[in-house]
Every structure is written in structure tokens, then in C-alpha cells.
PDB file of C-alpha atoms in Angstrom:
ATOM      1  CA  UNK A  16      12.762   9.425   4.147  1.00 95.00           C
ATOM      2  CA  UNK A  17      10.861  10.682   1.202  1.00 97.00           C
ATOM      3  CA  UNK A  18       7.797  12.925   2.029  1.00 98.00           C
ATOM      4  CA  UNK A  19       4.720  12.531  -0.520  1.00 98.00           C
ATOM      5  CA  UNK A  20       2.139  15.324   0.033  1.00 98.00           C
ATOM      6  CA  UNK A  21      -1.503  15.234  -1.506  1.00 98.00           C
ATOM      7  CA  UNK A  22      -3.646  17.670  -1.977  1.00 98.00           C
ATOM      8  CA  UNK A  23      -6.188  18.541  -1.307  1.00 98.00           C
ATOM      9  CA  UNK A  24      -7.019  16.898   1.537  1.00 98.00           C
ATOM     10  CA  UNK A  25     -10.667  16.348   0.330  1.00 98.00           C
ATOM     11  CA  UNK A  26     -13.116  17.733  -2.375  1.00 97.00           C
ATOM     12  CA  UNK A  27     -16.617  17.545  -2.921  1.00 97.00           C
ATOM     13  CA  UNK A  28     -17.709  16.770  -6.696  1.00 96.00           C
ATOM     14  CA  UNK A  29     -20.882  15.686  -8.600  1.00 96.00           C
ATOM     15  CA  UNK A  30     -21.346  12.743 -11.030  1.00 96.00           C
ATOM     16  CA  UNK A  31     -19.689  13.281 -14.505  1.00 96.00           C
ATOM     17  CA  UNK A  32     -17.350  16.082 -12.723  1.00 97.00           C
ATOM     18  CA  UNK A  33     -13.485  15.886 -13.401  1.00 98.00           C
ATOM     19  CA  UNK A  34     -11.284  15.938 -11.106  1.00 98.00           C
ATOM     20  CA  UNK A  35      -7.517  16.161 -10.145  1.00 98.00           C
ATOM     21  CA  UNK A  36      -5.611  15.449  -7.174  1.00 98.00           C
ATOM     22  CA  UNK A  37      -1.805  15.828  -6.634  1.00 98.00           C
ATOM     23  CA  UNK A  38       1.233  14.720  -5.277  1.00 98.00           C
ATOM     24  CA  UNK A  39       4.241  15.843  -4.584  1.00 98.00           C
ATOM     25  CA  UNK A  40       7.545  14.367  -3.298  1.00 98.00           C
ATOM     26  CA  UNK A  41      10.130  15.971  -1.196  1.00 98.00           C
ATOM     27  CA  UNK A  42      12.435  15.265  -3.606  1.00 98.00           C
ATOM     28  CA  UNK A  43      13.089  14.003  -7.186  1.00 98.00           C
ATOM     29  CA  UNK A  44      11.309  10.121  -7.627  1.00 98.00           C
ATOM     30  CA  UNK A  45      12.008   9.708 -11.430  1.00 97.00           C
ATOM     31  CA  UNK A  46       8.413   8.089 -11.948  1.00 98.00           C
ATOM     32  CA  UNK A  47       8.592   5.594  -9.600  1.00 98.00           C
ATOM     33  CA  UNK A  48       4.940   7.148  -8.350  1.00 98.00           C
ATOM     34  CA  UNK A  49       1.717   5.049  -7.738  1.00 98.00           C
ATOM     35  CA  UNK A  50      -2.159   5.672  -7.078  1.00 98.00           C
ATOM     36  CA  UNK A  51      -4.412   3.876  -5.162  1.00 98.00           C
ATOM     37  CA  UNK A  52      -7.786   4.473  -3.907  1.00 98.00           C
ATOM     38  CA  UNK A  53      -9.363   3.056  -1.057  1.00 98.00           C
ATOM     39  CA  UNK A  54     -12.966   2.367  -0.060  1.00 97.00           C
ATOM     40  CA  UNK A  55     -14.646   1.894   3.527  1.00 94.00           C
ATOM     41  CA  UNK A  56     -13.734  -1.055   4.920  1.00 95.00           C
ATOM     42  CA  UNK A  57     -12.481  -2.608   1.892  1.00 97.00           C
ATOM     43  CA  UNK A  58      -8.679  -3.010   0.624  1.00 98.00           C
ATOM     44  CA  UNK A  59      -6.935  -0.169  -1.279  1.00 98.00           C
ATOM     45  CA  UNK A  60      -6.935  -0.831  -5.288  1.00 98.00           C
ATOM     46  CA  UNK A  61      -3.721  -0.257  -7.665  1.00 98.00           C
ATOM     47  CA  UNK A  62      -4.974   2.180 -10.202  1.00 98.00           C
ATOM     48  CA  UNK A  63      -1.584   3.604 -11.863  1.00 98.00           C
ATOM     49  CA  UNK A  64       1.991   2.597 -11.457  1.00 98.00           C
ATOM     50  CA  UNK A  65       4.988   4.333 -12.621  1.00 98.00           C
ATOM     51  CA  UNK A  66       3.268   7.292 -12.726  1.00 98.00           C
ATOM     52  CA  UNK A  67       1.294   6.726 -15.595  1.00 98.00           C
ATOM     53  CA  UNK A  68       0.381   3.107 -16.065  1.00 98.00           C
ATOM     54  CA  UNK A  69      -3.081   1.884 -15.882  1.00 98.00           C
ATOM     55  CA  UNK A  70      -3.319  -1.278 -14.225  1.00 97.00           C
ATOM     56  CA  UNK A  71      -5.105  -3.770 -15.815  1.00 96.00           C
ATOM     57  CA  UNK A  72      -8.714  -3.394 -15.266  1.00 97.00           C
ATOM     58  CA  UNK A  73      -9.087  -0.076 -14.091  1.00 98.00           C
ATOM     59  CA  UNK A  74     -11.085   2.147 -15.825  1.00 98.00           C
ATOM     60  CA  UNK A  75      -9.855   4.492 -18.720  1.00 98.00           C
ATOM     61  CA  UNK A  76     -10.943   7.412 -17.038  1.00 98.00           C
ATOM     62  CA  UNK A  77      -8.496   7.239 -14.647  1.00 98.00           C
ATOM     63  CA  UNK A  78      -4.823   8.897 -16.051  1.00 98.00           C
ATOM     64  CA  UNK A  79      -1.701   9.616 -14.405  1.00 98.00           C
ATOM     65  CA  UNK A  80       0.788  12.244 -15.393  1.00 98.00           C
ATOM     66  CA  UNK A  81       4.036  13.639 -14.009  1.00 98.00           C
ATOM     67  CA  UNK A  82       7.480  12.945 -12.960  1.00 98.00           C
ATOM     68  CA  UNK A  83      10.341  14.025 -10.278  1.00 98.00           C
ATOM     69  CA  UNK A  84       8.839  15.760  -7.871  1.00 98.00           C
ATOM     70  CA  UNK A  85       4.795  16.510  -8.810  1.00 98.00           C
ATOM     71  CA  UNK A  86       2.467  14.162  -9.818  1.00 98.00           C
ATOM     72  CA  UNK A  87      -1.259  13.872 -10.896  1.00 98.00           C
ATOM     73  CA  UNK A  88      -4.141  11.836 -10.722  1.00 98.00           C
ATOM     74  CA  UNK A  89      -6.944  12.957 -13.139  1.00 98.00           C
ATOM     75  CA  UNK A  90     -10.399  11.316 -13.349  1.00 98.00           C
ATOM     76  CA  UNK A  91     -11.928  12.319 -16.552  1.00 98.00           C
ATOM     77  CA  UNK A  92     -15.387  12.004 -15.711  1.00 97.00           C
ATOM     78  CA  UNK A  93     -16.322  10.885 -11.570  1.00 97.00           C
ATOM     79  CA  UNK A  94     -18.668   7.983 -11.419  1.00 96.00           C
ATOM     80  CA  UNK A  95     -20.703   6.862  -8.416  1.00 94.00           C
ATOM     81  CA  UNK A  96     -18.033   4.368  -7.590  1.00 95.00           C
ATOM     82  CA  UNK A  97     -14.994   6.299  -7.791  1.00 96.00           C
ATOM     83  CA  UNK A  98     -16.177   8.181  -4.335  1.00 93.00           C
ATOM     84  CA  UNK A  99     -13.390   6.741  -2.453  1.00 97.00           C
ATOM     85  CA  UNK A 100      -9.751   7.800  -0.628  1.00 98.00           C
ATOM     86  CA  UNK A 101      -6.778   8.139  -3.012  1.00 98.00           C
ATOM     87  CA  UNK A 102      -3.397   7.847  -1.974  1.00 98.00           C
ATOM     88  CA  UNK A 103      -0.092   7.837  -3.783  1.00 98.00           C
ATOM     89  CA  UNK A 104       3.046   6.471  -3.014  1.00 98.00           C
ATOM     90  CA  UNK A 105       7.006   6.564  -3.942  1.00 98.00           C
ATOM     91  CA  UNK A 106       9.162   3.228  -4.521  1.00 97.00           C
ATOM     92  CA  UNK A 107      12.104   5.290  -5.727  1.00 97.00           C
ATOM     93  CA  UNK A 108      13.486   4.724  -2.157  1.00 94.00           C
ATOM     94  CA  UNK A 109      12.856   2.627   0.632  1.00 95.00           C
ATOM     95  CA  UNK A 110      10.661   2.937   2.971  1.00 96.00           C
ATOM     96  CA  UNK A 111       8.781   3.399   0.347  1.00 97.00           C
ATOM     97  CA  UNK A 112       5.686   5.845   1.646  1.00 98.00           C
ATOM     98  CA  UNK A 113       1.976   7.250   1.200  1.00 98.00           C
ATOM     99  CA  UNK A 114       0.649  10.695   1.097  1.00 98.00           C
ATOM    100  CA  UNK A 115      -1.998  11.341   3.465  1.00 98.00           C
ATOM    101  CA  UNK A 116      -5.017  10.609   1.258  1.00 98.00           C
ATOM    102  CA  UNK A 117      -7.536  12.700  -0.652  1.00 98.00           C
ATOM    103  CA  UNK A 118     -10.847  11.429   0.546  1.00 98.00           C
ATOM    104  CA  UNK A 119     -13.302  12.489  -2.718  1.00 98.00           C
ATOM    105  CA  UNK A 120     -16.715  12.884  -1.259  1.00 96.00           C
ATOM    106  CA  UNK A 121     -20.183  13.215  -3.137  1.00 87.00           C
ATOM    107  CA  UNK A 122     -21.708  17.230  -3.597  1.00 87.00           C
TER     108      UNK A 122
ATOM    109  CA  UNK B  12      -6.920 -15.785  -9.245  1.00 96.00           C
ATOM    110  CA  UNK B  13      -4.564 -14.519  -7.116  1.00 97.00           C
ATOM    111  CA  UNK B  14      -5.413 -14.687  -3.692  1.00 98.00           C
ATOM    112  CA  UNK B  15      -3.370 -13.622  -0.391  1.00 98.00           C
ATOM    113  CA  UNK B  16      -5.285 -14.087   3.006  1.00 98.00           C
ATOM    114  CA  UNK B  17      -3.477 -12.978   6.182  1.00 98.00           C
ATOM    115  CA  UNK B  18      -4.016 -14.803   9.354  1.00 98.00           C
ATOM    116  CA  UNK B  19      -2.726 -14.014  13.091  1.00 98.00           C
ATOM    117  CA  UNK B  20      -4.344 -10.715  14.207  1.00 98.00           C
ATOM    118  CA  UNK B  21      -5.661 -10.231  17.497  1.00 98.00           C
ATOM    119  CA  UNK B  22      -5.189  -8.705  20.943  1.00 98.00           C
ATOM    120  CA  UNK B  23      -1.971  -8.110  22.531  1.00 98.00           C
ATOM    121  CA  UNK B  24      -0.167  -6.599  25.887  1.00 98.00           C
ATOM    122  CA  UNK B  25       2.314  -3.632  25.073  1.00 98.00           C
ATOM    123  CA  UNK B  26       5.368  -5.244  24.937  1.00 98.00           C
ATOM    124  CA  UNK B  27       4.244  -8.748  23.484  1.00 98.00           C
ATOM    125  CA  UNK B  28       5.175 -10.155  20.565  1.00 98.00           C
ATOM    126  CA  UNK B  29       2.698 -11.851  17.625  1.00 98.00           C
ATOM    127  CA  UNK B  30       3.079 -13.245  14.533  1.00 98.00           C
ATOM    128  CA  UNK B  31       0.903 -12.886  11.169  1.00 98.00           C
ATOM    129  CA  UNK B  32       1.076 -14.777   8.431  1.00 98.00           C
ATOM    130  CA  UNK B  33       0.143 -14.382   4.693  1.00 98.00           C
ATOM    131  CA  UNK B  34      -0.997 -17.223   2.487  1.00 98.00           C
ATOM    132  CA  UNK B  35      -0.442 -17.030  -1.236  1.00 98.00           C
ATOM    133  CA  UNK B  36      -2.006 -18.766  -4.026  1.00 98.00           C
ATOM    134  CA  UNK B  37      -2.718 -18.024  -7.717  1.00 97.00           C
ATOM    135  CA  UNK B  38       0.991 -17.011  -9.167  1.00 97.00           C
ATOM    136  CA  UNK B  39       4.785 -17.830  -8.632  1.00 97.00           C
ATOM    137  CA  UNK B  40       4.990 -17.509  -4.899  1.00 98.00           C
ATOM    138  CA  UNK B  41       9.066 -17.889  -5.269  1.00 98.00           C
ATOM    139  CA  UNK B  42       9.612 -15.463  -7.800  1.00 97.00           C
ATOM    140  CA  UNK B  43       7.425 -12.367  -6.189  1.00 98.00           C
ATOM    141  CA  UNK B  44       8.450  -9.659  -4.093  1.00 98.00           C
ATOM    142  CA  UNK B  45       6.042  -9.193  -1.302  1.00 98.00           C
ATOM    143  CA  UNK B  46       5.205  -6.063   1.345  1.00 98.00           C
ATOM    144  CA  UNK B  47       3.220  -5.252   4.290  1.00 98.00           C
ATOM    145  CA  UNK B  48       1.111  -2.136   4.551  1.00 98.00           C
ATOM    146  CA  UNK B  49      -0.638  -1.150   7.848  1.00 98.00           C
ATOM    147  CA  UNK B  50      -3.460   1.321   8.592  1.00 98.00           C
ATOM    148  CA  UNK B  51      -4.294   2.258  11.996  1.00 98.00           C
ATOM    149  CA  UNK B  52      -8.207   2.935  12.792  1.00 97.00           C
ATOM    150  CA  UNK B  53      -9.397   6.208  10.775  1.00 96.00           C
ATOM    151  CA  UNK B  54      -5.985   6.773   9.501  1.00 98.00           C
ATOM    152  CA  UNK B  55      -3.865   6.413   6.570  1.00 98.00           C
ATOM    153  CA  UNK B  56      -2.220   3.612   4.844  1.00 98.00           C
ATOM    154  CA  UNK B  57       1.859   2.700   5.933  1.00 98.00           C
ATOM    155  CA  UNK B  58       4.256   1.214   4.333  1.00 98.00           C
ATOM    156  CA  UNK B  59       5.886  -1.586   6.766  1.00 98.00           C
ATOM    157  CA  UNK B  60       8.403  -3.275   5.126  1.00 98.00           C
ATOM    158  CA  UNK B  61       8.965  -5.407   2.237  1.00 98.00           C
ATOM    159  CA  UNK B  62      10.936  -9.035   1.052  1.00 98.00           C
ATOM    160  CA  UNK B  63      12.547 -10.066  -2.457  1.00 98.00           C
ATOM    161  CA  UNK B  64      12.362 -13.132  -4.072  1.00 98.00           C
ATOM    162  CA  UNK B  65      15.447 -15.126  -3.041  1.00 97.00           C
ATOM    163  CA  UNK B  66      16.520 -15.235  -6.789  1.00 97.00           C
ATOM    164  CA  UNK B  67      16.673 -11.441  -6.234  1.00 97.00           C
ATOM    165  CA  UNK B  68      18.651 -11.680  -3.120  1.00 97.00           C
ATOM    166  CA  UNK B  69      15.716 -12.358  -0.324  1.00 97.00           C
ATOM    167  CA  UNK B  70      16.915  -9.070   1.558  1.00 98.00           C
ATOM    168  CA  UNK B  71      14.387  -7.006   4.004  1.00 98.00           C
ATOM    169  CA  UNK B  72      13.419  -3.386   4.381  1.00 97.00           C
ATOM    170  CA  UNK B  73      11.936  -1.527   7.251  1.00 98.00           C
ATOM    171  CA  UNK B  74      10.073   1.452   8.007  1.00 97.00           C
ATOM    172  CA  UNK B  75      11.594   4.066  10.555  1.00 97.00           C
ATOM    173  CA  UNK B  76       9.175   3.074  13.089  1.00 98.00           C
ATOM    174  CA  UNK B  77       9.588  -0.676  12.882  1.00 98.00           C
ATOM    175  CA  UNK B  78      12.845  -1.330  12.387  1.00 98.00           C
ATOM    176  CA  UNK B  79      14.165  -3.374  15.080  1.00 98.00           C
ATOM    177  CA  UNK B  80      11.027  -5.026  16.066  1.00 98.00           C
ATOM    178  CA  UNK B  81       9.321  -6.702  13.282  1.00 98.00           C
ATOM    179  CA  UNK B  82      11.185  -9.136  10.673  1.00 98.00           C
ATOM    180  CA  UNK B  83       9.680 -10.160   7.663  1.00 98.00           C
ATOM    181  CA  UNK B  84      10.281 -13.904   6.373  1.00 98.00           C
ATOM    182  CA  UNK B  85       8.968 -16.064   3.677  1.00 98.00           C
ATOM    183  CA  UNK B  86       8.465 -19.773   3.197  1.00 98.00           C
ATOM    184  CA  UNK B  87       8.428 -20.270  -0.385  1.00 98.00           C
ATOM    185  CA  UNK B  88       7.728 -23.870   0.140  1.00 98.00           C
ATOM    186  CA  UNK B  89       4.599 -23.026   1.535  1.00 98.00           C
ATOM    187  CA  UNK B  90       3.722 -20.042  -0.441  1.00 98.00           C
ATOM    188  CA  UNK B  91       3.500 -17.860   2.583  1.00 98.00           C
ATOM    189  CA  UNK B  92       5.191 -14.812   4.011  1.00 98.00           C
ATOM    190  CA  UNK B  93       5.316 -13.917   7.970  1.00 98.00           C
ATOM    191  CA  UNK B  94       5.718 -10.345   9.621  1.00 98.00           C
ATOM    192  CA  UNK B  95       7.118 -10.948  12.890  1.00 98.00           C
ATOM    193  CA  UNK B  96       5.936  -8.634  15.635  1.00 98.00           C
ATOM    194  CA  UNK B  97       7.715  -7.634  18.921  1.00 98.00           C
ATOM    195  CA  UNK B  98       8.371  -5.535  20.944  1.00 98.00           C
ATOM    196  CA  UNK B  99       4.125  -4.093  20.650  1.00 98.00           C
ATOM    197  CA  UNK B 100       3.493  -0.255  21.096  1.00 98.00           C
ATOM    198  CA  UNK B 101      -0.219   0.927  21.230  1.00 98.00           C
ATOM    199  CA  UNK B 102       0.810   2.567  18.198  1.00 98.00           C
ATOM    200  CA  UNK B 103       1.010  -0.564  16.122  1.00 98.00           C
ATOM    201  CA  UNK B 104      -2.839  -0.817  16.481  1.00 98.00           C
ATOM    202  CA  UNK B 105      -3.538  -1.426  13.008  1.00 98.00           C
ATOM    203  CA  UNK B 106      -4.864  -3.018  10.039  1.00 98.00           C
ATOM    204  CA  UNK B 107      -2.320  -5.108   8.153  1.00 98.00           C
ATOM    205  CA  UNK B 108      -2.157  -5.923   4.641  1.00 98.00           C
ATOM    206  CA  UNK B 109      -0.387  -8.399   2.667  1.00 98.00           C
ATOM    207  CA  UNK B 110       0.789  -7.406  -1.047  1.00 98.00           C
ATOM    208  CA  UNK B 111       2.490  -8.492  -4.009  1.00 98.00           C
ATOM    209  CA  UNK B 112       4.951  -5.934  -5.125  1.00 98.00           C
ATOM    210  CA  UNK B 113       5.298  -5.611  -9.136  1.00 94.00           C
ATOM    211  CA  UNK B 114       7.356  -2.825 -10.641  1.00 92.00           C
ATOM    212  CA  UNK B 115       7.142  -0.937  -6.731  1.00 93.00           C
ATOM    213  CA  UNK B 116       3.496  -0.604  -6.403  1.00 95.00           C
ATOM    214  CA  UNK B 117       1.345  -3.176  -4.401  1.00 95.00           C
ATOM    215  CA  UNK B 118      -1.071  -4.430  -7.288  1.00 96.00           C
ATOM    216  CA  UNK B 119      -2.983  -7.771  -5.348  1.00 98.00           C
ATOM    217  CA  UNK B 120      -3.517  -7.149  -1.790  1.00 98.00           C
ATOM    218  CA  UNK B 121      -5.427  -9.520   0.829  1.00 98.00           C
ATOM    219  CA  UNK B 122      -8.492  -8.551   3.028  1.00 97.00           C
ATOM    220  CA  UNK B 123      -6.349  -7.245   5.933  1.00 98.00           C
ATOM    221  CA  UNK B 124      -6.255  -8.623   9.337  1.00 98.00           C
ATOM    222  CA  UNK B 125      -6.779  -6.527  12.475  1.00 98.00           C
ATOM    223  CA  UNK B 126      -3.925  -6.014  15.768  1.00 98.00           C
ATOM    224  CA  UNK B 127      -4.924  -4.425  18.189  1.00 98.00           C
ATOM    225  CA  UNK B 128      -2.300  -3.706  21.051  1.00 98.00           C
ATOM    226  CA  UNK B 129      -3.845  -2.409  24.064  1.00 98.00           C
ATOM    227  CA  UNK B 130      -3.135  -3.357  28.146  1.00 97.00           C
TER     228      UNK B 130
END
């Protein structure tokens, strides 16, 4: 199976604050890498697909970049609601699986 | 609107068996692929397994951990997908999610429904 590690595990940031979390894959996934995020209690959200597609709706602040084996999630500037979990995950293979998360937390 | 609400959840004996169900509405039922995601209490999210259309074939794919025990089935006449359980662990305390599957990634999911697998 393909291992996806995030990091880092969490990170404290303020309002208007960008920010970055990666991912990497144990081994080469083309671009077949996507992002969610997550909030308490709630569903997780499709933000990008195929690395670097914005899904429709989300927020232009949100970009993806990367391909093979490391991968990023950049949020341009953080708003209030964007204080979530973020995951990404690999479809290059099945089972297709998560990271851990990146819980992004409020300073 | 796309909507998917899962049904089913509850409380079960190790070694029992349950069924969930996951009711579509809002696109082409037939023509989407459709997973199951899972995320035990505090934890991450886990990929369970996923169906094709039947135009694409209507084949099945497992996680490691499942494989063996649950089955995944649709009903396109009724616009709903099933993840058979059996076989419970304690470990399969989870949240499960329906979701479409578009391009690999899980872009509509439903509100979850709860197992919980405990003697």
C-alpha cells in the first residue's frame, strides 16, 4: 500500500497568515493527489483534486502544487473558517489512502 | 443538489454482521463510481473500499483491513449503494461515509452514520 505522510502534524496561525502543509507519498503518484479538510463533527470537504484542481466552490485562496512523490497545500491568506483538519489522499493505487491530518489551530 | 444519506448504523456484538446503506439523489446514480470512508472516534479518515459504475465494469476494492469481511453492492434501480459488514472487530468502531468518486477524489459526501461494535 501507498503511505501518504503530512506534515506537520499541527500548526498554530493567526487570521490573514499563510500557510503550507505537505504531503508526501511513499512512492511516485503522478498527480493523482487530493485535499480535504475536515471540521468538528461535520463531513470532510473536497478542496483540490489532481493535485492542483480547485473544486468548484472552494475558495481561491486555497492552491495545490506538486507531483510524484511531494505535494502541497497552500492557503494564501487563513480565514476564520479555514481552522479545520486537512488531509490528503492518493487514488493512483488502490486502497486508495489518507495522511494522518494536519489539524490547523487558531494562535 | 446532490444528496447521499447513509442509513444502518448502530450497536453490534464482535463478531456480528450489519448492513448500511447509502441513498442517492441529485445526479446519475448508474453512471457514478461510489466509496466508503470510515473514521473511528478522534481519529483519522480511512479509505474502505470503493464500486464502479457497471458501464465501467461494477468491480470492488478493499482496504487491507477489510477485505474479506465487508462487500460493497449497489442497486442502481434504487439509487443506493450497501457496505456489507461481517465478521465485526471493536476496531471497526467508526464513522462511515458515503461518497461519490469523480476523477479519484470523494467530492459529495453524506452526513456519516455511526457503528459502534462493542460486547
Amino acid at each position: 500500500d501507498i503511505q501518504m505522510t503530512q506534515s506537520p502534524s499541527s500548526l498554530s496561525a493567526s487570521v490573514g497568515d499563510r500557510v503550507t502543509i505537505t504531503c508526501r507519498a511513499s512512492q511516485s503518484i503522478s498527480s493523482f493527489l487530493n485535499w480535504y479538510h475536515q471540521k468538528p463533527g461535520k463531513a470532510p470537504k473536497l478542496l483540490i483534486y489532481v493535485a492542483s484542481s480547485l473544486q468548484s466552490g472552494v475558495p481561491s485562496r486555497f492552491s495545490g502544487s506538486g507531483s510524484g512523490t511531494d505535494f502541497t497545500l497552500t492557503i494564501s491568506s487563513l480565514q476564520p473558517e479555514d481552522f479545520a483538519t486537512y488531509y490528503c489522499q492518493q487514488s493512483y493505487n488502490t486502497p486508495w489512502t489518507f495522511g494522518q491530518g494536519t489539524k490547523v489551530e487558531i494562535k | 443538489e446532490v444528496q447521499l444519506v447513509e442509513s444502518g448504523g448502530g450497536l453490534v456484538k464482535p463478531g456480528g454482521s450489519l448492513r448500511l446503506s447509502c441513498a442517492a439523489s441529485g445526479f446519475t446514480f448508474s453512471n457514478a463510481w461510489m466509496s466508503w470512508v470510515r473514521q473511528a472516534p478522534g481519529k483519522g479518515l480511512e479509505w474502505v473500499g470503493r464500486i464502479k459504475s457497471k458501464t465501467d465494469g461494477g468491480t470492488t476494492d478493499y482496504a487491507a483491513p477489510v477485505k474479506g469481511r465487508f462487500s460493497i453492492s449497489r442497486d442502481d434501480s434504487k439509487n443506493t449503494v450497501y457496505l456489507q459488514m461481517n465478521s465485526l472487530k471493536t476496531e471497526d468502531t467508526a464513522v462511515y461515509y458515503c461518497t461519490t468518486v469523480w476523477r479519484g477524489s470523494s467530492d459529495y459526501w453524506g452526513q456519516g452514520t455511526l457503528v459502534t461494535v462493542s460486547s
